[in-house]
mmCIF file of C-alpha atoms and ligand atoms in Angstrom:
data_model
loop_
_atom_site.group_PDB
_atom_site.id
_atom_site.type_symbol
_atom_site.label_atom_id
_atom_site.label_comp_id
_atom_site.label_asym_id
_atom_site.label_seq_id
_atom_site.Cartn_x
_atom_site.Cartn_y
_atom_site.Cartn_z
ATOM 1 C CA UNK Q 29 0.000 0.000 0.000
ATOM 2 C CA UNK Q 30 1.311 3.470 -0.889
ATOM 3 C CA UNK Q 31 2.300 5.691 1.990
ATOM 4 C CA UNK Q 32 1.735 8.865 -0.039
ATOM 5 C CA UNK Q 33 0.264 11.738 1.954
ATOM 6 C CA UNK Q 34 -3.490 11.905 1.241
ATOM 7 C CA UNK Q 35 -4.271 15.591 0.648
ATOM 8 C CA UNK Q 36 -7.802 16.959 0.644
ATOM 9 C CA UNK Q 37 -8.014 20.112 -1.490
ATOM 10 C CA UNK Q 38 -10.801 22.461 -0.403
ATOM 11 C CA UNK Q 39 -11.876 24.750 -3.233
ATOM 12 C CA UNK Q 40 -11.209 23.851 -6.867
ATOM 13 C CA UNK Q 41 -11.247 27.326 -8.412
ATOM 14 C CA UNK Q 42 -8.209 28.989 -9.985
ATOM 15 C CA UNK Q 43 -5.679 28.168 -7.251
ATOM 16 C CA UNK Q 44 -7.251 24.915 -6.055
ATOM 17 C CA UNK Q 45 -7.276 23.472 -9.587
ATOM 18 C CA UNK Q 46 -3.657 24.612 -10.073
ATOM 19 C CA UNK Q 47 -2.587 22.951 -6.801
ATOM 20 C CA UNK Q 48 -4.489 19.744 -7.661
ATOM 21 C CA UNK Q 49 -2.620 19.503 -10.973
ATOM 22 C CA UNK Q 50 0.731 20.148 -9.290
ATOM 23 C CA UNK Q 51 0.181 17.567 -6.533
ATOM 24 C CA UNK Q 52 -0.878 14.954 -9.096
ATOM 25 C CA UNK Q 53 1.792 15.659 -11.711
ATOM 26 C CA UNK Q 54 4.786 17.344 -10.090
ATOM 27 C CA UNK Q 55 4.911 16.691 -6.346
ATOM 28 C CA UNK Q 56 6.450 13.536 -4.894
ATOM 29 C CA UNK Q 57 4.995 11.733 -1.883
ATOM 30 C CA UNK Q 58 1.420 13.018 -2.062
ATOM 31 C CA UNK Q 59 -1.858 12.324 -3.830
ATOM 32 C CA UNK Q 60 -5.090 14.297 -3.979
ATOM 33 C CA UNK Q 61 -7.436 11.963 -2.111
ATOM 34 C CA UNK Q 62 -10.410 14.320 -1.803
ATOM 35 C CA UNK Q 63 -11.747 17.402 -3.569
ATOM 36 C CA UNK Q 64 -14.138 19.532 -1.538
ATOM 37 C CA UNK Q 65 -15.949 21.850 -3.929
ATOM 38 C CA UNK Q 66 -19.630 22.848 -3.859
ATOM 39 C CA UNK Q 67 -19.660 23.837 -7.557
ATOM 40 C CA UNK Q 68 -20.337 20.568 -9.434
ATOM 41 C CA UNK Q 69 -18.800 21.786 -12.708
ATOM 42 C CA UNK Q 70 -15.548 22.804 -11.035
ATOM 43 C CA UNK Q 71 -15.453 19.594 -9.012
ATOM 44 C CA UNK Q 72 -15.810 17.536 -12.189
ATOM 45 C CA UNK Q 73 -13.130 19.547 -14.024
ATOM 46 C CA UNK Q 74 -10.750 19.094 -11.071
ATOM 47 C CA UNK Q 75 -11.427 15.344 -10.899
ATOM 48 C CA UNK Q 76 -9.740 14.920 -14.295
ATOM 49 C CA UNK Q 77 -6.434 15.890 -12.647
ATOM 50 C CA UNK Q 78 -7.006 13.875 -9.474
ATOM 51 C CA UNK Q 79 -7.589 10.249 -10.403
ATOM 52 C CA UNK Q 80 -9.114 8.297 -7.540
ATOM 53 C CA UNK Q 81 -10.028 11.366 -5.487
ATOM 54 C CA UNK Q 82 -13.361 11.320 -3.679
ATOM 55 C CA UNK Q 83 -15.694 14.317 -4.070
ATOM 56 C CA UNK Q 84 -17.257 16.005 -1.045
ATOM 57 C CA UNK Q 85 -19.372 19.125 -0.575
ATOM 58 C CA UNK Q 86 -18.000 19.915 2.921
ATOM 59 C CA UNK Q 87 -14.638 19.393 4.661
ATOM 60 C CA UNK Q 88 -16.488 17.856 7.637
ATOM 61 C CA UNK Q 89 -17.692 15.028 5.341
ATOM 62 C CA UNK Q 90 -14.166 14.290 4.071
ATOM 63 C CA UNK Q 91 -12.895 14.147 7.669
ATOM 64 C CA UNK Q 92 -15.772 11.907 8.800
ATOM 65 C CA UNK Q 93 -15.015 9.530 5.882
ATOM 66 C CA UNK Q 94 -11.345 9.361 6.970
ATOM 67 C CA UNK Q 95 -10.424 10.426 3.418
ATOM 68 C CA UNK Q 96 -7.567 12.851 4.200
ATOM 69 C CA UNK Q 97 -4.266 13.054 6.112
ATOM 70 C CA UNK Q 98 -3.781 16.772 5.412
ATOM 71 C CA UNK Q 99 -5.786 19.704 4.059
ATOM 72 C CA UNK Q 100 -4.947 22.340 1.449
ATOM 73 C CA UNK Q 101 -7.341 25.305 1.679
ATOM 74 C CA UNK Q 102 -7.984 27.220 -1.550
ATOM 75 C CA UNK Q 103 -11.396 28.792 -0.956
ATOM 76 C CA UNK Q 104 -11.769 32.604 -0.844
ATOM 77 C CA UNK Q 105 -10.286 34.159 2.328
ATOM 78 C CA UNK Q 106 -13.632 34.806 4.062
ATOM 79 C CA UNK Q 107 -14.274 31.031 4.040
ATOM 80 C CA UNK Q 108 -10.897 30.002 5.493
ATOM 81 C CA UNK Q 109 -11.959 30.033 9.153
ATOM 82 C CA UNK Q 110 -14.918 27.631 8.678
ATOM 83 C CA UNK Q 111 -12.519 25.143 7.060
ATOM 84 C CA UNK Q 112 -9.606 25.730 9.459
ATOM 85 C CA UNK Q 113 -11.750 25.074 12.542
ATOM 86 C CA UNK Q 114 -12.862 21.471 11.744
ATOM 87 C CA UNK Q 115 -9.452 20.629 10.232
ATOM 88 C CA UNK Q 116 -7.683 21.793 13.418
ATOM 89 C CA UNK Q 117 -10.241 19.986 15.588
ATOM 90 C CA UNK Q 118 -9.356 16.794 13.696
ATOM 91 C CA UNK Q 119 -5.633 17.492 14.317
ATOM 92 C CA UNK Q 120 -4.851 17.662 10.577
ATOM 93 C CA UNK Q 121 -1.858 19.520 9.079
ATOM 94 C CA UNK Q 122 -2.987 22.424 6.899
ATOM 95 C CA UNK Q 123 -1.596 24.473 4.025
ATOM 96 C CA UNK Q 124 -3.861 27.534 3.923
ATOM 97 C CA UNK Q 125 -3.720 29.857 0.914
ATOM 98 C CA UNK Q 126 -3.181 33.518 1.793
ATOM 99 C CA UNK Q 127 -4.583 35.258 3.781
ATOM 100 C CA UNK Q 128 -4.802 33.127 6.949
ATOM 101 C CA UNK Q 129 -8.181 34.821 7.559
ATOM 102 C CA UNK Q 130 -9.491 38.260 6.486
ATOM 103 C CA UNK Q 131 -8.894 40.083 9.813
ATOM 104 C CA UNK Q 132 -6.740 39.926 12.942
ATOM 105 C CA UNK Q 133 -9.587 38.977 15.338
ATOM 106 C CA UNK Q 134 -10.409 35.812 13.371
ATOM 107 C CA UNK Q 135 -6.673 35.040 12.905
ATOM 108 C CA UNK Q 136 -6.250 35.329 16.682
ATOM 109 C CA UNK Q 137 -9.110 32.844 17.194
ATOM 110 C CA UNK Q 138 -7.254 30.424 14.912
ATOM 111 C CA UNK Q 139 -4.014 30.899 16.898
ATOM 112 C CA UNK Q 140 -5.905 30.082 20.110
ATOM 113 C CA UNK Q 141 -7.321 26.880 18.616
ATOM 114 C CA UNK Q 142 -3.984 25.822 17.139
ATOM 115 C CA UNK Q 143 -2.256 26.244 20.499
ATOM 116 C CA UNK Q 144 -4.429 23.457 21.901
ATOM 117 C CA UNK Q 145 -2.382 21.083 19.703
ATOM 118 C CA UNK Q 146 1.108 19.860 20.527
ATOM 119 C CA UNK Q 147 2.797 21.942 17.803
ATOM 120 C CA UNK Q 148 1.929 24.321 14.918
ATOM 121 C CA UNK Q 149 -0.167 22.625 12.225
ATOM 122 C CA UNK Q 150 -0.816 25.530 9.841
ATOM 123 C CA UNK Q 151 1.399 26.809 7.019
ATOM 124 C CA UNK Q 152 0.193 29.917 5.155
ATOM 125 C CA UNK Q 153 0.576 30.092 1.362
ATOM 126 C CA UNK Q 154 2.887 33.084 1.091
ATOM 127 C CA UNK Q 155 4.699 31.456 -1.821
ATOM 128 C CA UNK Q 156 7.118 34.298 -2.543
ATOM 129 C CA UNK Q 157 9.336 32.944 0.253
ATOM 130 C CA UNK Q 158 9.933 29.910 -2.005
ATOM 131 C CA UNK Q 159 10.920 31.941 -5.091
ATOM 132 C CA UNK Q 160 14.613 31.469 -5.920
ATOM 133 C CA UNK Q 161 15.260 35.184 -6.535
ATOM 134 C CA UNK Q 162 13.598 36.249 -3.277
ATOM 135 C CA UNK Q 163 15.703 33.644 -1.457
ATOM 136 C CA UNK Q 164 18.903 34.973 -3.075
ATOM 137 C CA UNK Q 165 18.024 38.557 -2.088
ATOM 138 C CA UNK Q 166 17.309 37.496 1.496
ATOM 139 C CA UNK Q 167 20.677 35.727 1.671
ATOM 140 C CA UNK Q 168 22.384 38.886 0.357
ATOM 141 C CA UNK Q 169 20.698 41.010 3.051
ATOM 142 C CA UNK Q 170 21.680 38.549 5.788
ATOM 143 C CA UNK Q 171 25.299 38.282 4.552
ATOM 144 C CA UNK Q 172 25.967 42.011 4.915
ATOM 145 C CA UNK Q 173 28.199 41.803 1.797
ATOM 146 C CA UNK Q 174 26.693 44.988 0.342
ATOM 147 C CA UNK Q 175 26.525 46.756 3.705
ATOM 148 C CA UNK Q 176 23.287 47.447 5.577
ATOM 149 C CA UNK Q 177 19.975 47.448 3.714
ATOM 150 C CA UNK Q 178 18.439 50.952 3.616
ATOM 151 C CA UNK Q 179 15.540 50.882 1.139
ATOM 152 C CA UNK Q 180 13.309 48.385 -0.665
ATOM 153 C CA UNK Q 181 11.526 49.653 -3.784
ATOM 154 C CA UNK Q 182 8.802 47.159 -4.717
ATOM 155 C CA UNK Q 183 6.584 47.017 -7.795
ATOM 156 C CA UNK Q 184 3.507 44.768 -7.749
ATOM 157 C CA UNK Q 185 1.733 45.026 -11.089
ATOM 158 C CA UNK Q 186 -1.257 43.046 -12.329
ATOM 159 C CA UNK Q 187 -2.534 43.373 -15.927
ATOM 160 C CA UNK Q 188 -6.156 43.814 -14.824
ATOM 161 C CA UNK Q 189 -8.616 42.803 -12.117
ATOM 162 C CA UNK Q 190 -12.274 41.721 -12.253
ATOM 163 C CA UNK Q 191 -15.093 44.077 -11.243
ATOM 164 C CA UNK Q 192 -15.448 42.094 -7.999
ATOM 165 C CA UNK Q 193 -12.003 43.387 -6.893
ATOM 166 C CA UNK Q 194 -12.589 46.171 -4.339
ATOM 167 C CA UNK Q 195 -10.497 49.082 -3.033
ATOM 168 C CA UNK Q 196 -9.604 47.264 0.210
ATOM 169 C CA UNK Q 197 -8.471 44.230 -1.837
ATOM 170 C CA UNK Q 198 -5.538 46.369 -3.033
ATOM 171 C CA UNK Q 199 -4.309 45.807 0.527
ATOM 172 C CA UNK Q 200 -5.961 42.560 1.678
ATOM 173 C CA UNK Q 201 -5.598 40.561 -1.535
ATOM 174 C CA UNK Q 202 -2.472 42.047 -3.112
ATOM 175 C CA UNK Q 203 -0.176 44.069 -0.780
ATOM 176 C CA UNK Q 204 -0.808 41.210 1.688
ATOM 177 C CA UNK Q 205 2.148 39.497 -0.057
ATOM 178 C CA UNK Q 206 4.528 42.414 0.615
ATOM 179 C CA UNK Q 207 3.365 42.534 4.253
ATOM 180 C CA UNK Q 208 4.663 38.978 4.550
ATOM 181 C CA UNK Q 209 7.729 38.973 2.353
ATOM 182 C CA UNK Q 210 9.228 42.376 3.227
ATOM 183 C CA UNK Q 211 9.740 41.653 6.980
ATOM 184 C CA UNK Q 212 11.081 38.200 5.994
ATOM 185 C CA UNK Q 213 13.549 39.809 3.550
ATOM 186 C CA UNK Q 214 14.649 42.637 5.804
ATOM 187 C CA UNK Q 215 14.559 40.725 9.093
ATOM 188 C CA UNK Q 216 12.333 43.312 10.765
ATOM 189 C CA UNK Q 217 8.572 43.773 11.346
ATOM 190 C CA UNK Q 218 6.448 46.569 9.875
ATOM 191 C CA UNK Q 219 6.224 49.583 12.217
ATOM 192 C CA UNK Q 220 3.989 51.985 10.252
ATOM 193 C CA UNK Q 221 2.000 52.077 7.011
ATOM 194 C CA UNK Q 222 0.997 55.046 4.865
ATOM 195 C CA UNK Q 223 -0.749 55.208 1.471
ATOM 196 C CA UNK Q 224 -0.303 57.859 -1.239
ATOM 197 C CA UNK Q 225 -2.351 58.234 -4.413
ATOM 198 C CA UNK Q 226 -0.676 59.195 -7.698
ATOM 199 C CA UNK Q 227 -2.779 60.190 -10.713
ATOM 200 C CA UNK Q 228 -5.507 57.596 -11.234
ATOM 201 C CA UNK Q 229 -5.289 55.111 -14.110
ATOM 202 C CA UNK Q 230 -8.347 55.814 -16.298
ATOM 203 C CA UNK Q 231 -8.255 52.151 -17.383
ATOM 204 C CA UNK Q 232 -8.978 50.923 -13.810
ATOM 205 C CA UNK Q 233 -12.485 49.628 -13.010
ATOM 206 C CA UNK Q 234 -14.610 52.718 -12.235
ATOM 207 C CA UNK Q 235 -14.903 51.941 -8.519
ATOM 208 C CA UNK Q 236 -11.120 51.709 -7.941
ATOM 209 C CA UNK Q 237 -8.758 54.535 -7.081
ATOM 210 C CA UNK Q 238 -5.417 53.114 -8.090
ATOM 211 C CA UNK Q 239 -2.494 52.721 -8.467
ATOM 212 C CA UNK Q 240 -1.516 53.324 -4.869
ATOM 213 C CA UNK Q 241 1.883 53.796 -3.287
ATOM 214 C CA UNK Q 242 2.179 52.016 0.060
ATOM 215 C CA UNK Q 243 4.979 53.287 2.293
ATOM 216 C CA UNK Q 244 6.184 51.113 5.161
ATOM 217 C CA UNK Q 245 8.689 51.880 7.846
ATOM 218 C CA UNK Q 246 10.204 48.798 9.438
ATOM 219 C CA UNK Q 247 11.252 48.541 13.082
ATOM 220 C CA UNK Q 248 14.927 48.522 11.990
ATOM 221 C CA UNK Q 249 14.556 51.822 10.082
ATOM 222 C CA UNK Q 250 14.452 50.355 6.551
ATOM 223 C CA UNK Q 251 11.966 52.269 4.368
ATOM 224 C CA UNK Q 252 9.867 50.418 1.805
ATOM 225 C CA UNK Q 253 7.685 51.653 -1.026
ATOM 226 C CA UNK Q 254 5.269 49.379 -2.847
ATOM 227 C CA UNK Q 255 3.723 50.470 -6.136
ATOM 228 C CA UNK Q 256 0.453 48.517 -6.162
ATOM 229 C CA UNK Q 257 -0.892 48.788 -9.637
ATOM 230 C CA UNK Q 258 -3.608 46.441 -10.878
ATOM 231 C CA UNK Q 259 -4.572 47.771 -14.323
ATOM 232 C CA UNK Q 260 -1.230 47.954 -16.103
ATOM 233 C CA UNK Q 261 -2.506 46.070 -19.190
ATOM 234 C CA UNK Q 262 0.978 44.979 -20.312
ATOM 235 C CA UNK Q 263 1.658 41.987 -18.053
ATOM 236 C CA UNK Q 264 2.268 40.667 -14.523
ATOM 237 C CA UNK Q 265 5.311 41.958 -12.700
ATOM 238 C CA UNK Q 266 6.561 41.573 -9.139
ATOM 239 C CA UNK Q 267 9.948 43.263 -8.864
ATOM 240 C CA UNK Q 268 12.121 44.613 -6.079
ATOM 241 C CA UNK Q 269 15.149 46.876 -5.982
ATOM 242 C CA UNK Q 270 17.130 46.757 -2.754
ATOM 243 C CA UNK Q 271 19.377 49.709 -1.926
ATOM 244 C CA UNK Q 272 22.314 48.865 0.362
ATOM 245 C CA UNK Q 273 25.080 51.054 1.771
ATOM 246 C CA UNK Q 274 27.470 49.975 -0.978
ATOM 247 C CA UNK Q 275 25.404 48.218 -3.596
ATOM 248 C CA UNK Q 276 22.122 47.608 -5.361
ATOM 249 C CA UNK Q 277 20.242 44.384 -6.061
ATOM 250 C CA UNK Q 278 17.292 43.722 -8.351
ATOM 251 C CA UNK Q 279 14.919 40.785 -8.620
ATOM 252 C CA UNK Q 280 11.854 40.134 -10.771
ATOM 253 C CA UNK Q 281 13.197 41.547 -14.039
ATOM 254 C CA UNK Q 282 11.931 40.088 -17.350
ATOM 255 C CA UNK Q 283 13.916 36.906 -18.000
ATOM 256 C CA UNK Q 284 11.979 35.014 -20.663
ATOM 257 C CA UNK Q 285 12.762 34.216 -24.290
ATOM 258 C CA UNK Q 286 14.704 37.017 -25.995
ATOM 259 C CA UNK Q 287 13.981 37.709 -29.637
ATOM 260 C CA UNK Q 288 15.444 40.197 -32.108
ATOM 261 C CA UNK Q 289 13.481 40.643 -35.251
ATOM 262 C CA UNK Q 290 12.722 43.425 -37.715
ATOM 263 C CA UNK Q 291 14.970 45.774 -35.747
ATOM 264 C CA UNK Q 292 13.120 45.187 -32.498
ATOM 265 C CA UNK Q 293 14.564 43.422 -29.436
ATOM 266 C CA UNK Q 294 12.098 41.898 -26.965
ATOM 267 C CA UNK Q 295 11.933 39.663 -23.911
ATOM 268 C CA UNK Q 296 8.902 37.483 -23.217
ATOM 269 C CA UNK Q 297 7.498 38.071 -19.726
ATOM 270 C CA UNK Q 298 4.636 36.854 -17.553
ATOM 271 C CA UNK Q 299 0.995 37.849 -17.718
ATOM 272 C CA UNK Q 300 -0.116 35.959 -14.590
ATOM 273 C CA UNK Q 301 1.071 34.924 -11.132
ATOM 274 C CA UNK Q 302 0.342 31.311 -12.122
ATOM 275 C CA UNK Q 303 3.430 31.264 -14.377
ATOM 276 C CA UNK Q 304 5.546 33.921 -12.595
ATOM 277 C CA UNK Q 305 5.421 31.934 -9.362
ATOM 278 C CA UNK Q 306 4.881 28.396 -10.749
ATOM 279 C CA UNK Q 307 8.248 27.146 -9.461
ATOM 280 C CA UNK Q 308 7.659 28.835 -6.089
ATOM 281 C CA UNK Q 309 4.228 27.176 -5.705
ATOM 282 C CA UNK Q 310 5.823 23.801 -6.574
ATOM 283 C CA UNK Q 311 8.600 24.301 -4.023
ATOM 284 C CA UNK Q 312 6.131 25.503 -1.381
ATOM 285 C CA UNK Q 313 3.879 22.443 -1.759
ATOM 286 C CA UNK Q 314 6.766 19.954 -2.020
ATOM 287 C CA UNK Q 315 8.390 21.269 1.149
ATOM 288 C CA UNK Q 316 5.061 21.249 2.977
ATOM 289 C CA UNK Q 317 4.423 17.635 1.915
ATOM 290 C CA UNK Q 318 7.940 16.668 3.023
ATOM 291 C CA UNK Q 319 7.462 18.409 6.391
ATOM 292 C CA UNK Q 320 4.117 16.722 7.014
ATOM 293 C CA UNK Q 321 5.525 13.304 6.133
ATOM 294 C CA UNK Q 322 8.525 13.949 8.403
ATOM 295 C CA UNK Q 323 6.210 14.975 11.256
ATOM 296 C CA UNK Q 324 7.482 18.583 11.477
ATOM 297 C CA UNK Q 325 4.219 19.685 9.752
ATOM 298 C CA UNK Q 326 5.270 23.246 8.799
ATOM 299 C CA UNK Q 327 8.215 24.435 6.679
ATOM 300 C CA UNK Q 328 7.456 28.047 5.834
ATOM 301 C CA UNK Q 329 5.289 30.917 7.079
ATOM 302 C CA UNK Q 330 3.127 29.806 10.009
ATOM 303 C CA UNK Q 331 -0.132 31.026 11.540
ATOM 304 C CA UNK Q 332 1.715 33.596 13.676
ATOM 305 C CA UNK Q 333 3.146 35.094 10.468
ATOM 306 C CA UNK Q 334 -0.404 35.073 9.071
ATOM 307 C CA UNK Q 335 -1.640 36.945 12.150
ATOM 308 C CA UNK Q 336 1.137 39.568 11.862
ATOM 309 C CA UNK Q 337 0.186 40.088 8.221
ATOM 310 C CA UNK Q 338 -3.485 40.516 9.204
ATOM 311 C CA UNK Q 339 -2.451 43.303 11.619
ATOM 312 C CA UNK Q 340 -0.405 45.027 8.899
ATOM 313 C CA UNK Q 341 -3.323 44.731 6.455
ATOM 314 C CA UNK Q 342 -5.652 46.389 8.976
ATOM 315 C CA UNK Q 343 -3.204 49.282 9.259
ATOM 316 C CA UNK Q 344 -2.988 49.369 5.447
ATOM 317 C CA UNK Q 345 -6.759 49.541 5.044
ATOM 318 C CA UNK Q 346 -6.927 52.427 7.585
ATOM 319 C CA UNK Q 347 -4.094 54.153 5.714
ATOM 320 C CA UNK Q 348 -6.202 54.151 2.514
ATOM 321 C CA UNK Q 349 -8.095 57.025 4.224
ATOM 322 C CA UNK Q 350 -4.902 58.907 5.153
ATOM 323 C CA UNK Q 351 -2.408 59.140 7.975
ATOM 324 C CA UNK Q 352 0.622 57.186 9.121
ATOM 325 C CA UNK Q 353 -0.837 54.130 10.839
ATOM 326 C CA UNK Q 354 1.164 52.159 13.419
ATOM 327 C CA UNK Q 355 1.135 48.348 13.465
ATOM 328 C CA UNK Q 356 0.995 47.086 17.038
ATOM 329 C CA UNK Q 357 1.409 43.398 17.808
ATOM 330 C CA UNK Q 358 1.333 41.456 21.081
ATOM 331 C CA UNK Q 359 4.298 39.299 22.160
ATOM 332 C CA UNK Q 360 4.768 36.191 20.053
ATOM 333 C CA UNK Q 361 3.554 33.142 22.030
ATOM 334 C CA UNK Q 362 6.385 30.707 22.870
ATOM 335 C CA UNK Q 363 4.413 28.074 20.910
ATOM 336 C CA UNK Q 364 5.557 29.830 17.677
ATOM 337 C CA UNK Q 365 9.220 30.310 18.662
HETATM 338 N N1 NAD L 411 -0.748 32.700 -3.495
HETATM 339 C C1 NAD L 411 -1.244 33.333 -4.529
HETATM 340 O O1 NAD L 411 -0.539 33.929 -5.341
HETATM 341 C C2 NAD L 411 -2.727 33.307 -4.774
HETATM 342 C C3 NAD L 411 -3.240 33.634 -6.022
HETATM 343 C C4 NAD L 411 -4.627 33.635 -6.179
HETATM 344 C C5 NAD L 411 -5.451 33.300 -5.119
HETATM 345 N N2 NAD L 411 -4.890 32.981 -3.931
HETATM 346 C C6 NAD L 411 -5.733 32.592 -2.783
HETATM 347 O O2 NAD L 411 -6.310 31.317 -3.065
HETATM 348 C C7 NAD L 411 -7.624 31.232 -2.509
HETATM 349 C C8 NAD L 411 -8.598 30.882 -3.613
HETATM 350 O O3 NAD L 411 -8.546 31.880 -4.598
HETATM 351 P P1 NAD L 411 -9.021 31.568 -6.081
HETATM 352 O O4 NAD L 411 -8.558 32.715 -6.916
HETATM 353 O O5 NAD L 411 -8.643 30.195 -6.476
HETATM 354 O O6 NAD L 411 -10.609 31.650 -5.910
HETATM 355 P P2 NAD L 411 -11.728 31.091 -6.887
HETATM 356 O O7 NAD L 411 -12.915 31.957 -6.665
HETATM 357 O O8 NAD L 411 -11.195 30.919 -8.271
HETATM 358 O O9 NAD L 411 -12.037 29.633 -6.336
HETATM 359 C C9 NAD L 411 -12.548 29.387 -5.055
HETATM 360 C C10 NAD L 411 -13.322 28.079 -5.093
HETATM 361 O O10 NAD L 411 -13.753 27.769 -3.777
HETATM 362 C C11 NAD L 411 -15.072 27.250 -3.861
HETATM 363 N N3 NAD L 411 -15.689 27.423 -2.546
HETATM 364 C C12 NAD L 411 -16.262 28.508 -2.028
HETATM 365 N N4 NAD L 411 -16.643 28.280 -0.753
HETATM 366 C C13 NAD L 411 -16.309 27.028 -0.484
HETATM 367 C C14 NAD L 411 -16.420 26.224 0.663
HETATM 368 N N5 NAD L 411 -16.966 26.725 1.791
HETATM 369 N N6 NAD L 411 -15.938 24.957 0.614
HETATM 370 C C15 NAD L 411 -15.367 24.483 -0.521
HETATM 371 N N7 NAD L 411 -15.220 25.226 -1.661
HETATM 372 C C16 NAD L 411 -15.696 26.480 -1.618
HETATM 373 C C17 NAD L 411 -15.734 28.013 -4.959
HETATM 374 O O11 NAD L 411 -16.851 27.295 -5.494
HETATM 375 C C18 NAD L 411 -14.582 28.119 -5.961
HETATM 376 O O12 NAD L 411 -14.546 27.039 -6.871
HETATM 377 C C19 NAD L 411 -7.861 32.572 -1.822
HETATM 378 O O13 NAD L 411 -7.507 32.453 -0.466
HETATM 379 C C20 NAD L 411 -6.903 33.521 -2.535
HETATM 380 O O14 NAD L 411 -6.517 34.615 -1.730
HETATM 381 C C21 NAD L 411 -3.562 32.962 -3.734
HETATM 382 O O1 INS L 412 -4.883 36.983 -5.480
HETATM 383 C C1 INS L 412 -3.858 37.488 -6.303
HETATM 384 C C2 INS L 412 -2.559 36.794 -5.948
HETATM 385 O O2 INS L 412 -2.350 36.791 -4.581
HETATM 386 C C3 INS L 412 -1.365 37.375 -6.676
HETATM 387 O O3 INS L 412 -0.162 36.801 -6.216
HETATM 388 C C4 INS L 412 -1.304 38.903 -6.563
HETATM 389 O O4 INS L 412 -0.270 39.403 -7.386
HETATM 390 C C5 INS L 412 -2.608 39.550 -6.956
HETATM 391 O O5 INS L 412 -2.511 40.944 -6.786
HETATM 392 C C6 INS L 412 -3.776 39.007 -6.156
HETATM 393 O O6 INS L 412 -4.973 39.607 -6.600
#
């Protein structure tokens, strides 16, 4: 009998379907044993990439049927808590797509539940930490080879967003990634958040005022600006320039196929996060599967990191209305040391 980890994927939309395909085709040591998806069409489409998986409408049913050893949550953020609660109660390891939950109060409730277990069981899907370029930049910061880090200039550009994307999603759905990865890169938490508005892009959905410039000060004095820009039309770009005392570093530059034709030189680049971060998602899921099989359960951002990000997002949402908003966090429980 195979001892592959039996993963139940909850939500088979864009990310859930992508993760199902990667577990089935690219990840070693795991199979998709259950797909929990209320939309019958999506469930059927996902089943094609998950041979042998059982279909359920609710996570509670998959748990009751003893169909899963671990849970991957890929439903929209407002539905994370109702899946996290029964999965934690069953003592199952969890990979939860970002955000942990949509606000700090609900994230705190999850921390309280998780602390009833012997060790952390939740990893949060901040996949940028698994991107090779982000890892190289973090190693450069830690090495001190270029002197101290002073500034991070971040660009986060999406080609377009659907009409359902709201003003607060600029923070909660998009800058949420920088609120995780910037402290991880710079080795220091976010102290304050401020938002500035440049001239509006007339191609944005009518209800959005964007792009925005998010300014963060970190506890260690590093200043960070994030250009959050979701109607750029030309492609998907996540890039960072790090300014050190005696050097510069850049990640996220176009690196695809180069062509030179008819007097024009061009480089193919991404139009979606699904390709830009494909290798990072693979690495994230493989390392999670390895950690669960080894019994360490988490190898990446944990629920405490998810809670810290929720606090920063709340400051970010307040900052959309003006002001320099402090991010205040309680002491980290020893459980997450
Ligand atoms: N890491 C990343 O770069 C990244 C990118 C996109 C989305 N995400 C995250 O992934 C998650 C899913 O986003 P998406 O874009 O795939 O959404 P989506 O809307 O494409 O898919 C969500 C799916 O969940 C299903 N669903 C809704 N409620 C459910 C429930 N209670 N139980 C089971 N299924 C339910 C829906 O029917 C739908 O098929 C979100 O948390 C989002 O923030 C992360
Ligand atoms: O949900 C997506 C996803 O998290 C992407 O990584 C991010 O670039 C987008 O801005 C966001 O809308």
